[in-house]
mmCIF file of C-alpha atoms in Angstrom:
data_model
loop_
_atom_site.group_PDB
_atom_site.id
_atom_site.type_symbol
_atom_site.label_atom_id
_atom_site.label_comp_id
_atom_site.label_asym_id
_atom_site.label_seq_id
_atom_site.Cartn_x
_atom_site.Cartn_y
_atom_site.Cartn_z
ATOM 1 C CA UNK A 1 0.000 0.000 0.000
ATOM 2 C CA UNK A 2 1.341 3.395 -0.966
ATOM 3 C CA UNK A 3 1.005 6.321 1.423
ATOM 4 C CA UNK A 4 0.428 9.668 -0.322
ATOM 5 C CA UNK A 5 3.173 12.113 0.582
ATOM 6 C CA UNK A 6 1.706 15.187 -1.069
ATOM 7 C CA UNK A 7 -0.848 17.056 1.023
ATOM 8 C CA UNK A 8 -2.053 19.264 -1.819
ATOM 9 C CA UNK A 9 -4.352 17.825 -4.464
ATOM 10 C CA UNK A 10 -3.918 18.753 -8.111
ATOM 11 C CA UNK A 11 -7.131 20.791 -8.120
ATOM 12 C CA UNK A 12 -5.728 23.167 -5.490
ATOM 13 C CA UNK A 13 -7.834 21.816 -2.624
ATOM 14 C CA UNK A 14 -5.887 20.833 0.483
ATOM 15 C CA UNK A 15 -6.533 17.557 2.241
ATOM 16 C CA UNK A 16 -5.948 17.032 5.915
ATOM 17 C CA UNK A 17 -2.666 15.232 6.579
ATOM 18 C CA UNK A 18 -3.144 11.604 7.620
ATOM 19 C CA UNK A 19 -0.418 12.224 10.224
ATOM 20 C CA UNK A 20 -1.041 15.545 11.983
ATOM 21 C CA UNK A 21 1.621 14.612 14.532
ATOM 22 C CA UNK A 22 4.173 14.447 11.698
ATOM 23 C CA UNK A 23 3.300 17.969 10.550
ATOM 24 C CA UNK A 24 3.628 19.338 14.083
ATOM 25 C CA UNK A 25 6.920 17.471 14.545
ATOM 26 C CA UNK A 26 8.347 18.994 11.340
ATOM 27 C CA UNK A 27 7.228 22.505 12.319
ATOM 28 C CA UNK A 28 8.818 22.159 15.751
ATOM 29 C CA UNK A 29 12.076 20.434 14.828
ATOM 30 C CA UNK A 30 12.878 21.651 11.313
ATOM 31 C CA UNK A 31 15.426 24.347 12.332
ATOM 32 C CA UNK A 32 17.407 21.873 14.453
ATOM 33 C CA UNK A 33 17.297 19.182 11.785
ATOM 34 C CA UNK A 34 18.319 21.692 9.105
ATOM 35 C CA UNK A 35 21.414 22.581 11.147
ATOM 36 C CA UNK A 36 22.281 18.883 11.247
ATOM 37 C CA UNK A 37 21.796 18.603 7.481
ATOM 38 C CA UNK A 38 23.994 21.666 6.920
ATOM 39 C CA UNK A 39 26.761 20.033 8.901
ATOM 40 C CA UNK A 40 26.666 17.115 6.442
ATOM 41 C CA UNK A 41 26.836 19.182 3.251
ATOM 42 C CA UNK A 42 28.799 22.145 2.013
ATOM 43 C CA UNK A 43 25.913 23.865 0.265
ATOM 44 C CA UNK A 44 22.809 25.192 2.116
ATOM 45 C CA UNK A 45 20.580 24.253 -0.831
ATOM 46 C CA UNK A 46 21.901 20.704 -0.752
ATOM 47 C CA UNK A 47 21.200 20.618 2.998
ATOM 48 C CA UNK A 48 17.574 21.597 2.408
ATOM 49 C CA UNK A 49 17.235 18.883 -0.244
ATOM 50 C CA UNK A 50 18.860 16.352 2.067
ATOM 51 C CA UNK A 51 16.481 17.235 4.904
ATOM 52 C CA UNK A 52 13.488 17.047 2.587
ATOM 53 C CA UNK A 53 14.514 13.565 1.445
ATOM 54 C CA UNK A 54 15.069 12.379 5.016
ATOM 55 C CA UNK A 55 11.699 13.789 6.109
ATOM 56 C CA UNK A 56 10.025 12.032 3.186
ATOM 57 C CA UNK A 57 11.555 8.741 4.296
ATOM 58 C CA UNK A 58 10.409 9.434 7.842
ATOM 59 C CA UNK A 59 6.890 10.229 6.657
ATOM 60 C CA UNK A 60 6.665 6.973 4.738
ATOM 61 C CA UNK A 61 7.807 5.027 7.814
ATOM 62 C CA UNK A 62 5.719 7.052 10.301
ATOM 63 C CA UNK A 63 3.373 4.177 11.202
ATOM 64 C CA UNK A 64 6.271 1.781 11.819
ATOM 65 C CA UNK A 65 8.135 4.096 14.206
ATOM 66 C CA UNK A 66 7.176 2.817 17.637
ATOM 67 C CA UNK A 67 8.880 5.325 19.924
ATOM 68 C CA UNK A 68 8.050 8.855 18.788
ATOM 69 C CA UNK A 69 10.331 10.218 21.520
ATOM 70 C CA UNK A 70 13.277 8.976 19.450
ATOM 71 C CA UNK A 71 12.226 10.726 16.225
ATOM 72 C CA UNK A 72 15.233 13.047 16.155
ATOM 73 C CA UNK A 73 17.552 10.045 16.173
ATOM 74 C CA UNK A 74 15.542 8.387 13.420
ATOM 75 C CA UNK A 75 15.641 11.490 11.210
ATOM 76 C CA UNK A 76 19.338 12.041 11.901
ATOM 77 C CA UNK A 77 20.051 8.445 10.881
ATOM 78 C CA UNK A 78 17.959 8.997 7.727
ATOM 79 C CA UNK A 79 19.976 12.173 7.017
ATOM 80 C CA UNK A 80 23.270 10.347 7.438
ATOM 81 C CA UNK A 81 22.208 7.309 5.406
ATOM 82 C CA UNK A 82 20.824 9.494 2.610
ATOM 83 C CA UNK A 83 23.983 11.607 2.496
ATOM 84 C CA UNK A 84 26.139 8.489 2.428
ATOM 85 C CA UNK A 85 24.082 7.073 -0.437
ATOM 86 C CA UNK A 86 24.407 10.339 -2.358
ATOM 87 C CA UNK A 87 28.141 10.357 -1.805
ATOM 88 C CA UNK A 88 28.504 6.780 -3.016
ATOM 89 C CA UNK A 89 26.419 7.415 -6.123
ATOM 90 C CA UNK A 90 28.439 10.467 -7.108
ATOM 91 C CA UNK A 91 30.230 9.899 -10.367
ATOM 92 C CA UNK A 92 33.518 11.487 -11.180
ATOM 93 C CA UNK A 93 34.194 11.868 -14.879
ATOM 94 C CA UNK A 94 37.969 11.992 -14.966
ATOM 95 C CA UNK A 95 39.983 10.384 -17.674
ATOM 96 C CA UNK A 96 43.722 9.904 -17.786
ATOM 97 C CA UNK A 97 45.361 11.237 -20.937
ATOM 98 C CA UNK A 98 48.858 11.892 -22.198
ATOM 99 C CA UNK A 99 48.337 15.558 -23.090
ATOM 100 C CA UNK A 100 46.790 18.132 -20.823
ATOM 101 C CA UNK A 101 44.019 19.984 -22.643
ATOM 102 C CA UNK A 102 44.548 23.704 -22.796
ATOM 103 C CA UNK A 103 41.506 25.923 -23.055
ATOM 104 C CA UNK A 104 41.079 27.747 -26.322
ATOM 105 C CA UNK A 105 41.789 31.456 -25.909
ATOM 106 C CA UNK A 106 38.570 33.450 -25.854
ATOM 107 C CA UNK A 107 38.314 36.870 -27.494
ATOM 108 C CA UNK A 108 37.801 38.549 -24.107
ATOM 109 C CA UNK A 109 40.693 36.693 -22.445
ATOM 110 C CA UNK A 110 43.402 39.259 -23.080
ATOM 111 C CA UNK A 111 46.685 39.395 -21.319
ATOM 112 C CA UNK A 112 46.197 41.223 -17.991
ATOM 113 C CA UNK A 113 49.168 43.450 -18.789
ATOM 114 C CA UNK A 114 47.592 44.472 -22.095
ATOM 115 C CA UNK A 115 44.280 45.137 -20.367
ATOM 116 C CA UNK A 116 46.027 47.357 -17.812
ATOM 117 C CA UNK A 117 47.895 49.198 -20.566
ATOM 118 C CA UNK A 118 44.596 49.848 -22.360
ATOM 119 C CA UNK A 119 43.017 51.025 -19.108
ATOM 120 C CA UNK A 120 45.885 53.424 -18.465
ATOM 121 C CA UNK A 121 45.809 54.751 -22.043
ATOM 122 C CA UNK A 122 42.066 55.311 -21.782
ATOM 123 C CA UNK A 123 42.421 57.288 -18.560
ATOM 124 C CA UNK A 124 45.233 59.402 -20.010
ATOM 125 C CA UNK A 125 42.992 60.171 -23.000
ATOM 126 C CA UNK A 126 40.045 61.000 -20.733
ATOM 127 C CA UNK A 127 42.244 63.294 -18.633
ATOM 128 C CA UNK A 128 43.051 65.280 -21.802
ATOM 129 C CA UNK A 129 39.353 66.171 -22.230
ATOM 130 C CA UNK A 130 38.011 69.469 -20.891
ATOM 131 C CA UNK A 131 36.667 69.142 -17.325
ATOM 132 C CA UNK A 132 32.999 69.362 -18.340
ATOM 133 C CA UNK A 133 33.280 66.721 -21.086
ATOM 134 C CA UNK A 134 35.373 64.513 -18.812
ATOM 135 C CA UNK A 135 32.702 64.704 -16.091
ATOM 136 C CA UNK A 136 29.974 63.794 -18.569
ATOM 137 C CA UNK A 137 31.913 60.836 -20.006
ATOM 138 C CA UNK A 138 32.724 59.506 -16.536
ATOM 139 C CA UNK A 139 29.122 59.854 -15.358
ATOM 140 C CA UNK A 140 27.694 58.286 -18.521
ATOM 141 C CA UNK A 141 30.094 55.414 -19.100
ATOM 142 C CA UNK A 142 31.873 54.732 -15.812
ATOM 143 C CA UNK A 143 29.053 55.513 -13.401
ATOM 144 C CA UNK A 144 26.474 54.153 -15.895
ATOM 145 C CA UNK A 145 24.055 57.053 -15.502
ATOM 146 C CA UNK A 146 21.489 57.848 -18.164
ATOM 147 C CA UNK A 147 21.610 61.089 -20.106
ATOM 148 C CA UNK A 148 18.771 62.476 -17.990
ATOM 149 C CA UNK A 149 20.508 61.526 -14.740
ATOM 150 C CA UNK A 150 23.795 63.006 -15.948
ATOM 151 C CA UNK A 151 22.021 66.238 -16.866
ATOM 152 C CA UNK A 152 20.405 66.395 -13.411
ATOM 153 C CA UNK A 153 23.712 65.790 -11.610
ATOM 154 C CA UNK A 154 25.527 68.473 -13.597
ATOM 155 C CA UNK A 155 22.585 70.910 -13.738
ATOM 156 C CA UNK A 156 22.526 71.118 -17.547
ATOM 157 C CA UNK A 157 20.034 70.137 -20.222
ATOM 158 C CA UNK A 158 19.870 66.669 -21.764
ATOM 159 C CA UNK A 159 20.803 68.140 -25.148
ATOM 160 C CA UNK A 160 23.971 69.611 -23.647
ATOM 161 C CA UNK A 161 24.925 66.188 -22.296
ATOM 162 C CA UNK A 162 24.295 64.547 -25.667
ATOM 163 C CA UNK A 163 26.343 67.052 -27.642
ATOM 164 C CA UNK A 164 29.213 67.233 -25.134
ATOM 165 C CA UNK A 165 29.467 63.432 -24.880
ATOM 166 C CA UNK A 166 29.390 63.146 -28.665
ATOM 167 C CA UNK A 167 32.261 65.642 -29.002
ATOM 168 C CA UNK A 168 34.207 63.886 -26.218
ATOM 169 C CA UNK A 169 33.831 60.485 -27.882
ATOM 170 C CA UNK A 170 35.030 62.000 -31.156
ATOM 171 C CA UNK A 171 38.148 63.291 -29.401
ATOM 172 C CA UNK A 172 38.727 59.885 -27.809
ATOM 173 C CA UNK A 173 38.411 58.170 -31.211
ATOM 174 C CA UNK A 174 41.022 60.517 -32.637
ATOM 175 C CA UNK A 175 43.452 60.135 -29.718
ATOM 176 C CA UNK A 176 46.745 58.696 -31.078
ATOM 177 C CA UNK A 177 47.403 56.593 -27.956
ATOM 178 C CA UNK A 178 44.092 54.783 -28.361
ATOM 179 C CA UNK A 179 44.571 54.364 -32.123
ATOM 180 C CA UNK A 180 47.270 51.741 -31.472
ATOM 181 C CA UNK A 181 44.772 49.614 -29.544
ATOM 182 C CA UNK A 182 42.224 49.488 -32.356
#
């Protein structure tokens, strides 16, 4: 005979639990049991899954448990046995080979030294801009503000921000130091 574990029917109506003492036990002891599960796993999400599995096993065996004063021990044993089973089932896909595989270089995986050189060249070029254009470029592209927000911060119109940023980007495109990078 199969005991239904789900207390919610598919039509959205809730049924009373056949074991109200189980529901009250879970409500009362869940924080303590979750701490035990967390001590068995490295990930809090895995601990919650482990506890859920152990509680499911306890629910299925609820009628067979004679001494309900020893429930914590039963659930802890279920936690430990379940974790051990998970650990044993874990598969490790490692294969011995003669050559170590090297990852293919990705377009964004530049040399850190080159990235730093580009960063420095960009800041030198930005520092050459007039103060007002420099402020607008920094607010727009480094602080990630919108044109409206930039205009509010600087107390100018949105059109002024658009035209000044456009002129500043033109100057940055023409900067000889940044031309080498392109």
